Tab-separated table of C-alpha atoms and ligand atoms in Angstrom:
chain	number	residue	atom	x	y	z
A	26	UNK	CA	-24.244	-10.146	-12.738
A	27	UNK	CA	-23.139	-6.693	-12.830
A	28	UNK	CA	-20.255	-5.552	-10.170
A	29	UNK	CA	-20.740	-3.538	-7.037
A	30	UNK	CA	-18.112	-0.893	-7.516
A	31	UNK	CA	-15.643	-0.721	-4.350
A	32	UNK	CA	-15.432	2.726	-4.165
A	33	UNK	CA	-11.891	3.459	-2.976
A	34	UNK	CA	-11.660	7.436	-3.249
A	35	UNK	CA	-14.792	7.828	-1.091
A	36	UNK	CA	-13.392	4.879	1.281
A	37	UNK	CA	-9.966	6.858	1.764
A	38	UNK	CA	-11.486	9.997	2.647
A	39	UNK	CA	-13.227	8.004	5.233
A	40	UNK	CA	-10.259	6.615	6.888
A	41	UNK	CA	-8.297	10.064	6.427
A	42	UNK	CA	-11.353	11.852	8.057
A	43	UNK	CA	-11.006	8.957	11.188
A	44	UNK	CA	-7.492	9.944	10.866
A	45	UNK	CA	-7.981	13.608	11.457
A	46	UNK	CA	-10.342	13.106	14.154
A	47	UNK	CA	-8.297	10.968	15.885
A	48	UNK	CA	-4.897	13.157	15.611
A	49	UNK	CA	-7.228	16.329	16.770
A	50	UNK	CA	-7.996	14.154	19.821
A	51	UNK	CA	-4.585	13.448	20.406
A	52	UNK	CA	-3.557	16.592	20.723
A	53	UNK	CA	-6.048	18.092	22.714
A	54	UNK	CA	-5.757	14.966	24.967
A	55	UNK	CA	-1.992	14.348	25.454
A	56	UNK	CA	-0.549	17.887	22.989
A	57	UNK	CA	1.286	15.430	20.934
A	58	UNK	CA	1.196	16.109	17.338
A	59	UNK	CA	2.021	13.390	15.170
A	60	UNK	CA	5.033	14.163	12.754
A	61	UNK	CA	5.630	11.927	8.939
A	62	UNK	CA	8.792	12.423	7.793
A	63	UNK	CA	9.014	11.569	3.447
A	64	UNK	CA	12.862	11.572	2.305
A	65	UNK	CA	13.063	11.851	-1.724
A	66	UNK	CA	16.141	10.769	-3.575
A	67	UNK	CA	16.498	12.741	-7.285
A	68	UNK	CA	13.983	14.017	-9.247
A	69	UNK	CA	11.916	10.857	-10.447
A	70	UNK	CA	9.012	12.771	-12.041
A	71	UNK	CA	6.478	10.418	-10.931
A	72	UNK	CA	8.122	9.774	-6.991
A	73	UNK	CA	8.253	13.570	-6.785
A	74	UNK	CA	4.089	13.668	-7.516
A	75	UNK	CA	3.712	11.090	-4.679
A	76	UNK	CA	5.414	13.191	-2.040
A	77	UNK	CA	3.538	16.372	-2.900
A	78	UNK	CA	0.428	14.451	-2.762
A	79	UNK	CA	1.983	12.717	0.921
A	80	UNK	CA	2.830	15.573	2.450
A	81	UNK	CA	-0.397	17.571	1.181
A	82	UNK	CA	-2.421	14.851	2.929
A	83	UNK	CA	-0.689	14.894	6.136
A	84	UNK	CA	-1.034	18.145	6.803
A	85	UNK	CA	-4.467	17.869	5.810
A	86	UNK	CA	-4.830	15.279	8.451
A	87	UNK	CA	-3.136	17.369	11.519
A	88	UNK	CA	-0.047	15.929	11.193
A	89	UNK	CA	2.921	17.705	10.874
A	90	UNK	CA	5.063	17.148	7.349
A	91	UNK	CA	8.774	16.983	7.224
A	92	UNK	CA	10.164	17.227	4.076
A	93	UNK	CA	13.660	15.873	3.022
A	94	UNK	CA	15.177	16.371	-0.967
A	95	UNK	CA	18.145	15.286	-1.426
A	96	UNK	CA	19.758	15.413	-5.217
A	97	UNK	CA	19.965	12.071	-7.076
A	98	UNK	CA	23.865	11.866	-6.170
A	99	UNK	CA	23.591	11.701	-2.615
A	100	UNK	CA	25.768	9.445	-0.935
A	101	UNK	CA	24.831	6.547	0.978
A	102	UNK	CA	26.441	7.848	3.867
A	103	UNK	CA	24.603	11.038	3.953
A	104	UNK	CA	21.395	9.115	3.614
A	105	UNK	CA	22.230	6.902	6.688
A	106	UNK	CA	22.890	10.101	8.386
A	107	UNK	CA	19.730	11.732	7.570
A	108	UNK	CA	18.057	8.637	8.654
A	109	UNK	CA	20.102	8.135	11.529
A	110	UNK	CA	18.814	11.730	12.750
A	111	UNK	CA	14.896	11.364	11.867
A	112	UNK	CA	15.064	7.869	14.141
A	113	UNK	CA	16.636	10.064	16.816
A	114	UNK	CA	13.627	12.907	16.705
A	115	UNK	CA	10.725	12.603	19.100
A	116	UNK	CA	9.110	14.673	16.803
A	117	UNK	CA	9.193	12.132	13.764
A	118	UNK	CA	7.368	9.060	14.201
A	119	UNK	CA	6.872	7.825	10.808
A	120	UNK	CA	9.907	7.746	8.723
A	121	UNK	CA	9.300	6.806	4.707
A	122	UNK	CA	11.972	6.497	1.684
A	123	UNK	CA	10.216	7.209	-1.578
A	124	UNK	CA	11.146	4.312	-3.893
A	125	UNK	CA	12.985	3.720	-6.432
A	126	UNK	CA	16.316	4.767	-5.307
A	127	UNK	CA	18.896	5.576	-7.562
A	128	UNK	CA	21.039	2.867	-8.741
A	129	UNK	CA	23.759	3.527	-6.491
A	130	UNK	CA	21.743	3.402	-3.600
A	131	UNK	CA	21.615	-0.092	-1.850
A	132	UNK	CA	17.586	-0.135	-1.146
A	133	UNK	CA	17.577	-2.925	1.528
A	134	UNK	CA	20.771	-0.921	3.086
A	135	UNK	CA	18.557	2.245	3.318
A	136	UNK	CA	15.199	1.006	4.324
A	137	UNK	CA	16.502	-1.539	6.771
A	138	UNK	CA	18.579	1.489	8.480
A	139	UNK	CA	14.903	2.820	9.382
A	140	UNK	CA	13.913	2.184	13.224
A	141	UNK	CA	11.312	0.044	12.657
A	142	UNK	CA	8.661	1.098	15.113
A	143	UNK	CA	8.967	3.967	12.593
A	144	UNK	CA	8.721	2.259	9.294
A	145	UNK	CA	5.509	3.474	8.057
A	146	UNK	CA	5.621	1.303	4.698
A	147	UNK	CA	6.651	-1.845	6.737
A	148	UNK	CA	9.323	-2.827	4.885
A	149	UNK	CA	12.231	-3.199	7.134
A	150	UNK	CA	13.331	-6.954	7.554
A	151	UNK	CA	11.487	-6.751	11.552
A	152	UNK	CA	8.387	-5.790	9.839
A	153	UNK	CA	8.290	-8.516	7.522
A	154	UNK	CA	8.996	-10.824	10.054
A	155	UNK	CA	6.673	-9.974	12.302
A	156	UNK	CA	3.890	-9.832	10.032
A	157	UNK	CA	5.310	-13.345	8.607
A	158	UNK	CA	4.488	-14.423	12.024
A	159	UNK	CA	1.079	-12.770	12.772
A	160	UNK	CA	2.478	-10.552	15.134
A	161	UNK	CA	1.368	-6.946	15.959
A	162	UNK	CA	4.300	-4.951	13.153
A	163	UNK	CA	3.885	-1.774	10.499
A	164	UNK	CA	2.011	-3.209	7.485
A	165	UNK	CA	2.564	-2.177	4.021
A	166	UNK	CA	0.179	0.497	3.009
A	167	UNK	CA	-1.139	-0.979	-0.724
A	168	UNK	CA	-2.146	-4.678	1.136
A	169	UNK	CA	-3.422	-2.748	4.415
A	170	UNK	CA	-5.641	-0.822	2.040
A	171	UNK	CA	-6.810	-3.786	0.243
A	172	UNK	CA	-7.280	-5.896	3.434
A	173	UNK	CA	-9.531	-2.811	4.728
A	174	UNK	CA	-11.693	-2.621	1.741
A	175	UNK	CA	-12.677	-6.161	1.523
A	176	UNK	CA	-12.932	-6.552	5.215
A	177	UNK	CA	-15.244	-3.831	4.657
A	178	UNK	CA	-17.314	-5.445	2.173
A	179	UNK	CA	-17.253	-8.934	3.061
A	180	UNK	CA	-17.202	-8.572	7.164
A	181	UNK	CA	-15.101	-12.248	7.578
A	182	UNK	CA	-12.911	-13.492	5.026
A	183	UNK	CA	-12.546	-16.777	6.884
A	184	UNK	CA	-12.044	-20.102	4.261
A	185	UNK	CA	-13.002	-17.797	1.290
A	186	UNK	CA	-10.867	-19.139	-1.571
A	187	UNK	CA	-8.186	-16.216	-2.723
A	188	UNK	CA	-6.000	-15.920	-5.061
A	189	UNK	CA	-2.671	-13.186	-5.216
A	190	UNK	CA	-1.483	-12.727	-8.517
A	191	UNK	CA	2.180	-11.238	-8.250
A	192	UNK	CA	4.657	-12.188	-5.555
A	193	UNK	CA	6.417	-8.971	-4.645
A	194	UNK	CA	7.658	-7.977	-1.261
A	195	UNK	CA	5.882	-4.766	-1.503
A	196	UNK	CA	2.686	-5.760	-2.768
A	197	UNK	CA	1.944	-9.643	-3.405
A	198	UNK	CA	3.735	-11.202	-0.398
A	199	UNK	CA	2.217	-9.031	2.335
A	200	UNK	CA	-0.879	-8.692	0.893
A	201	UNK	CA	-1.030	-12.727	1.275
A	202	UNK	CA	0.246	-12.690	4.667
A	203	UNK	CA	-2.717	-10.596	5.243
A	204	UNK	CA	-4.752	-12.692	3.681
A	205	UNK	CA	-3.759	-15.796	5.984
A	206	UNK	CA	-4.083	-13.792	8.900
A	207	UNK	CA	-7.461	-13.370	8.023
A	208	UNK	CA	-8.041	-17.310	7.690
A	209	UNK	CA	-8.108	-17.070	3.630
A	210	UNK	CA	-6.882	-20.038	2.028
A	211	UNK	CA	-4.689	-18.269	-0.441
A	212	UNK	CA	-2.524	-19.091	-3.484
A	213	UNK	CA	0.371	-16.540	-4.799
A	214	UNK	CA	0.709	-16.660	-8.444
A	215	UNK	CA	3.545	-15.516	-10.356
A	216	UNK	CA	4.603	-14.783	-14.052
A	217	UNK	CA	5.835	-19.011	-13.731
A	218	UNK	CA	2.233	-20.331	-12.129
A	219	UNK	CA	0.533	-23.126	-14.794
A	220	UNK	CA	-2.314	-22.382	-16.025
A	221	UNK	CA	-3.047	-18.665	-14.260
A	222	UNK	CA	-6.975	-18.463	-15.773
A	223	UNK	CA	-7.893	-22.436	-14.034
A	224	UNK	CA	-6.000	-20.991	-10.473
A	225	UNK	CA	-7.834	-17.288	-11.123
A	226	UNK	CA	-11.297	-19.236	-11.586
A	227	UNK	CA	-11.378	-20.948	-8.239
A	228	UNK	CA	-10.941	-17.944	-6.282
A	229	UNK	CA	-13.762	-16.022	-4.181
A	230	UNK	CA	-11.217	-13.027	-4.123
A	231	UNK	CA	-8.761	-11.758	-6.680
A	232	UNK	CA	-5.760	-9.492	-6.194
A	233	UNK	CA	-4.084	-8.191	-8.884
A	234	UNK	CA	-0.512	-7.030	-8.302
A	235	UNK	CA	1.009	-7.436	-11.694
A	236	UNK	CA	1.526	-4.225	-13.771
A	237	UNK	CA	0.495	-5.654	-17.113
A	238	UNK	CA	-2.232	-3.614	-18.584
A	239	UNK	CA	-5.560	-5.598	-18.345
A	240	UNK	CA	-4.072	-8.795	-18.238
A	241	UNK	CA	-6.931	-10.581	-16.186
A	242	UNK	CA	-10.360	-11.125	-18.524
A	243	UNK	CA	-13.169	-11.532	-17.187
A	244	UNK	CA	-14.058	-14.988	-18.174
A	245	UNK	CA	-11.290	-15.628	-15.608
A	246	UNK	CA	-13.507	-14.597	-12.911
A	247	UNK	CA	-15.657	-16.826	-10.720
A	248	UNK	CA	-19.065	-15.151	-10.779
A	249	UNK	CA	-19.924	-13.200	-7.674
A	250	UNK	CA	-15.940	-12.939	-7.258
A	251	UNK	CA	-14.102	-9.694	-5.362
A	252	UNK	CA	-11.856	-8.235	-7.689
A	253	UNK	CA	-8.862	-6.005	-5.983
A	254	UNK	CA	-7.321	-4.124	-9.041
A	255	UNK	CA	-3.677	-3.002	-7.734
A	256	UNK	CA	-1.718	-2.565	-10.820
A	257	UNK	CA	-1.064	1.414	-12.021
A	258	UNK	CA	-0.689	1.176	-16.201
A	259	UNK	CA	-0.504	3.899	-18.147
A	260	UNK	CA	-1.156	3.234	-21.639
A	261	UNK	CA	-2.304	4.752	-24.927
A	262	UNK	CA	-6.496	4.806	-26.216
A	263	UNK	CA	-7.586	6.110	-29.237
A	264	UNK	CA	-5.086	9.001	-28.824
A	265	UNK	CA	-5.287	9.460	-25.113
A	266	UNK	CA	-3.336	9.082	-22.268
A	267	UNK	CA	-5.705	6.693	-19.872
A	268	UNK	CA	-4.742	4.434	-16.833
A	269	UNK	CA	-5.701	1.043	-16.135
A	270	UNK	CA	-5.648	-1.710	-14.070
A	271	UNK	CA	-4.114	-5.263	-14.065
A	272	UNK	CA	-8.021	-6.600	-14.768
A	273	UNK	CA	-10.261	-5.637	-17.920
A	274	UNK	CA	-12.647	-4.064	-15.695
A	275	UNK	CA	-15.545	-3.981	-18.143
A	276	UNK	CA	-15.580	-7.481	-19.098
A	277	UNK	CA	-14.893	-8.531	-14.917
A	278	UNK	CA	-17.375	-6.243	-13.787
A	279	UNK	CA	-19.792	-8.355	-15.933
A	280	UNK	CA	-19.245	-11.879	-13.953
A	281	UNK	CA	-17.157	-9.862	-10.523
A	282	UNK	CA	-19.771	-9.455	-7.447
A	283	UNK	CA	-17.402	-6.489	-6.429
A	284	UNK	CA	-14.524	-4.820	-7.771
A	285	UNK	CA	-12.131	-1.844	-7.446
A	286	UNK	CA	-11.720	0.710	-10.439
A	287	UNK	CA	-8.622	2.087	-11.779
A	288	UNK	CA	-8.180	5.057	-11.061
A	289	UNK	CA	-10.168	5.484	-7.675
A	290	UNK	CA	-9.790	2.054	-6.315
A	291	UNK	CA	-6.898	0.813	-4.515
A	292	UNK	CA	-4.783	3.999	-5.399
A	293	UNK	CA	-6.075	6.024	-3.258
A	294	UNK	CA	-6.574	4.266	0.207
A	295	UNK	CA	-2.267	3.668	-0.294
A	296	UNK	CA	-1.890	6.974	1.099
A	297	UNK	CA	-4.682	7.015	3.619
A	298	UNK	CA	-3.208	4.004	5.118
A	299	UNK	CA	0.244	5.467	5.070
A	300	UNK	CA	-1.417	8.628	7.429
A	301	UNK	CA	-3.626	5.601	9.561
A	302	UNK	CA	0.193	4.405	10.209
A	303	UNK	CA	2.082	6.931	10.917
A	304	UNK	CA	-0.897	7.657	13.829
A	305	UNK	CA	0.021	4.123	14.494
A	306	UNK	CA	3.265	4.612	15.155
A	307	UNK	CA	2.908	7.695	17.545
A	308	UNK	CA	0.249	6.086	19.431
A	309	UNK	CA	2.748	3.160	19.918
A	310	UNK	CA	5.850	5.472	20.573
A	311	UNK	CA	3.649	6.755	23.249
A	312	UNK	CA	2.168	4.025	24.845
A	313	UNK	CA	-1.095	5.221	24.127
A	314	UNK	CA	-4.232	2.956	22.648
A	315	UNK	CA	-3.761	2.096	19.076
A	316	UNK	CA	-6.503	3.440	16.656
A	317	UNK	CA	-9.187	1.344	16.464
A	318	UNK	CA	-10.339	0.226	12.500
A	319	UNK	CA	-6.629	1.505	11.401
A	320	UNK	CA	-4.914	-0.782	12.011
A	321	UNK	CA	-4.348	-5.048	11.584
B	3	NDP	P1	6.545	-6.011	-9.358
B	3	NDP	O1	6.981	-5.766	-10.770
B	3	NDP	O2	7.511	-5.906	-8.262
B	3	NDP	O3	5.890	-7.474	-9.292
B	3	NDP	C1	5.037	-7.936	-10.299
B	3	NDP	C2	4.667	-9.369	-10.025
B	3	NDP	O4	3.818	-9.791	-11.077
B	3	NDP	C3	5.844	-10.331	-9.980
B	3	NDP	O5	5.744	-11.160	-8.868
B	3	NDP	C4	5.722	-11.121	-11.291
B	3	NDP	O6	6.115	-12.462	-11.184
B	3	NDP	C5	4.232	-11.063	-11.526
B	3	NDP	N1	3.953	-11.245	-12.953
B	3	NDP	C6	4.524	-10.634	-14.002
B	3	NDP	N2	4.006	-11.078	-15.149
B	3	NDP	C7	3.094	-12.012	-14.815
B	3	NDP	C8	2.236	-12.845	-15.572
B	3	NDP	N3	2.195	-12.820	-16.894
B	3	NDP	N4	1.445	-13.690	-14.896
B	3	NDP	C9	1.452	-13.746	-13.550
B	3	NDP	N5	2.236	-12.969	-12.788
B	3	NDP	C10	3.053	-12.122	-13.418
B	3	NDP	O7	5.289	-5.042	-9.153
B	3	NDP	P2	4.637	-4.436	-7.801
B	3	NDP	O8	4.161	-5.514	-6.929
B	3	NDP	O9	5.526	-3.394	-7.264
B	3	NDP	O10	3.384	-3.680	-8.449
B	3	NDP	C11	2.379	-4.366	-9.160
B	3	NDP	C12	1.421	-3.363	-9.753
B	3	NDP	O11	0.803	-2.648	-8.698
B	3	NDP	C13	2.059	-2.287	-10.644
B	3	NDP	O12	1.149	-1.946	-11.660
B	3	NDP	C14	2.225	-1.107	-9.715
B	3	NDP	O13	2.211	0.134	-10.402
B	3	NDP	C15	0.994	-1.254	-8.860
B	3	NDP	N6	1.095	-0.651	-7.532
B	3	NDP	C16	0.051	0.116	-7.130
B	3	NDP	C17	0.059	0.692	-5.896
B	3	NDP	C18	-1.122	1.498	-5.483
B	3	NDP	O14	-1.011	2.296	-4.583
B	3	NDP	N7	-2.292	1.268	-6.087
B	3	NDP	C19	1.201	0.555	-4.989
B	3	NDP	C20	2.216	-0.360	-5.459
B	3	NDP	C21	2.160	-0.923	-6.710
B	3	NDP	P3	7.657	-12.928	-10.965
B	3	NDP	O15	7.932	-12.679	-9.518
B	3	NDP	O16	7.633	-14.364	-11.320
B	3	NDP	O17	8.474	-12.092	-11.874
């Protein structure tokens, strides 16, 4: 069997261009304008590439960009202050902290000082929770991305056999919760799960949330599997600088029945769902009808 490639550059322009039309419609209809605010901490070389490539979108989109750099020794006050004053602006309805902080930055402190009708990664503690308990909260962008793509694909996920591999609360956890929701039978694996190829094997989907470099063979794959490829590696080939997934994608394309590439797979619909939620969120500040495919 040879892999249908889930094509996740020409998916995200999709749901940016349903984001676009939608904002343009909002603000012919009602003159509201959604606004994403992006706060960067330091000068991470890699977080600094994310928020050009954030704000570049949003605007793109209709929405209006508000961009906040602070230097890497800002205090924690001053960041509760700045976030303090984006909750209180009408204008601001999406509200997201670039991680990693710097060290002396307490992370849950920060991102749990975010209003969370206006936490656009869904990461405050309410967000979690409410998405713990299938009610209607800001989900993460990476999972919502996923969840859309092999929603997409598949139509119903109901009793398909998936597995998680990774258990973090920005990737792996919420992208299971997700997977629940959508009546998956689903098993979270983690760097301590026995015997990770036998658990990998039963599964009709795969995620991959790991950040090993091709950790996941292909004779691990069930044939006529989904294969979500999260994980972002950079690593050294014959001299060049290449990225890669968490999966060998040549050997898993081989037994997969679909799978995302790396790059152009999950990467990109991250941000597109990040836009699809902060239209979320002003729709919901608003009391206006929710976006209709954008959201869980
Ligand atoms: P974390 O490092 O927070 O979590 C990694 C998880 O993988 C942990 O739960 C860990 O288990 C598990 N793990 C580590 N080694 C093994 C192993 N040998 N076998 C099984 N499980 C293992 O990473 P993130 O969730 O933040 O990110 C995962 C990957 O996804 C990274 O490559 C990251 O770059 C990428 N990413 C991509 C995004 C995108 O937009 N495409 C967005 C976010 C992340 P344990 O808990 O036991 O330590």
């Amino acid at each position: 069997m040879v892999a249908e490639v889930i094509d996740g550059k020409a998916f995200a322009a999709k749901v940016r261009a349903q984001v676009a039309d939608q904002v343009a419609k909002l603000k012919e209809q009602s003159g509201i304008t959604p606004g994403l605010a992006v706060v960067l901490v330091g000068e991470d070389p890699a977080s600094q590439v994310y928020v050009r490539s954030k704000g570049k979108q949003t605007v793109e989109v209709g929405m209006n960009s508000y961009e906040h750099k602070l230097d890497a020794e800002t205090s924690e006050e001053d960041l509760l202050a700045l976030i303090d004053k984006l909750n209180n602006d009408p204008a601001v309805h999406g509200i997201l902290v670039q991680l990693p902080l710097p060290k002396h930055l307490n992370e849950d402190l920060v991102i749990n000082s975010i209003d969370p009708a206006k936490d656009v990664d869904g990461f405050h503690i309410s967000n979690v929770g409410l998405l713990g308990t299938g009610q209607k909260s800001m989900v993460p962008c990476t999972p919502l991305g996923c969840l859309m793509m092999l929603r997409d694909y598949h139509g119903s996920l109901s009793g398909m056999d998936a597995v998680v591999i990774g258990r973090s609360n920005i990737v792996g956890k919420p992208m299971a919760q997700l997977l629940l929701g959508d009546s998956c039978t689903v098993t979270i694996a983690h760097s301590r799960t026995k015997d990770l190829p036998d658990v990998v094997r039963r599964a009709d989907i795969v995620v991959a949330a790991v950040g090993r470099p091709e950790m996941v063979p292909g004779d691990w794959i069930k044939e006529g599997a989904t294969v979500i490829d999260v994980g972002i590696n950079r690593i050294e080939r014959d001299g060049k600088n290449k990225l890669v997934g968490d999966v060998d994608y040549a050997s898993a394309a081989e037994r997969a029945g679909a799978i995302t590439p790396v790059p152009g797979g999950v990467g990109p619909m991250t941000i597109a769902c990040l836009l699809a939620n902060t239209l979320t969120a002003c729709c919901r500040a608003n009391s206006l009808p929710e976006p209709e495919g954008l959201t869980v």
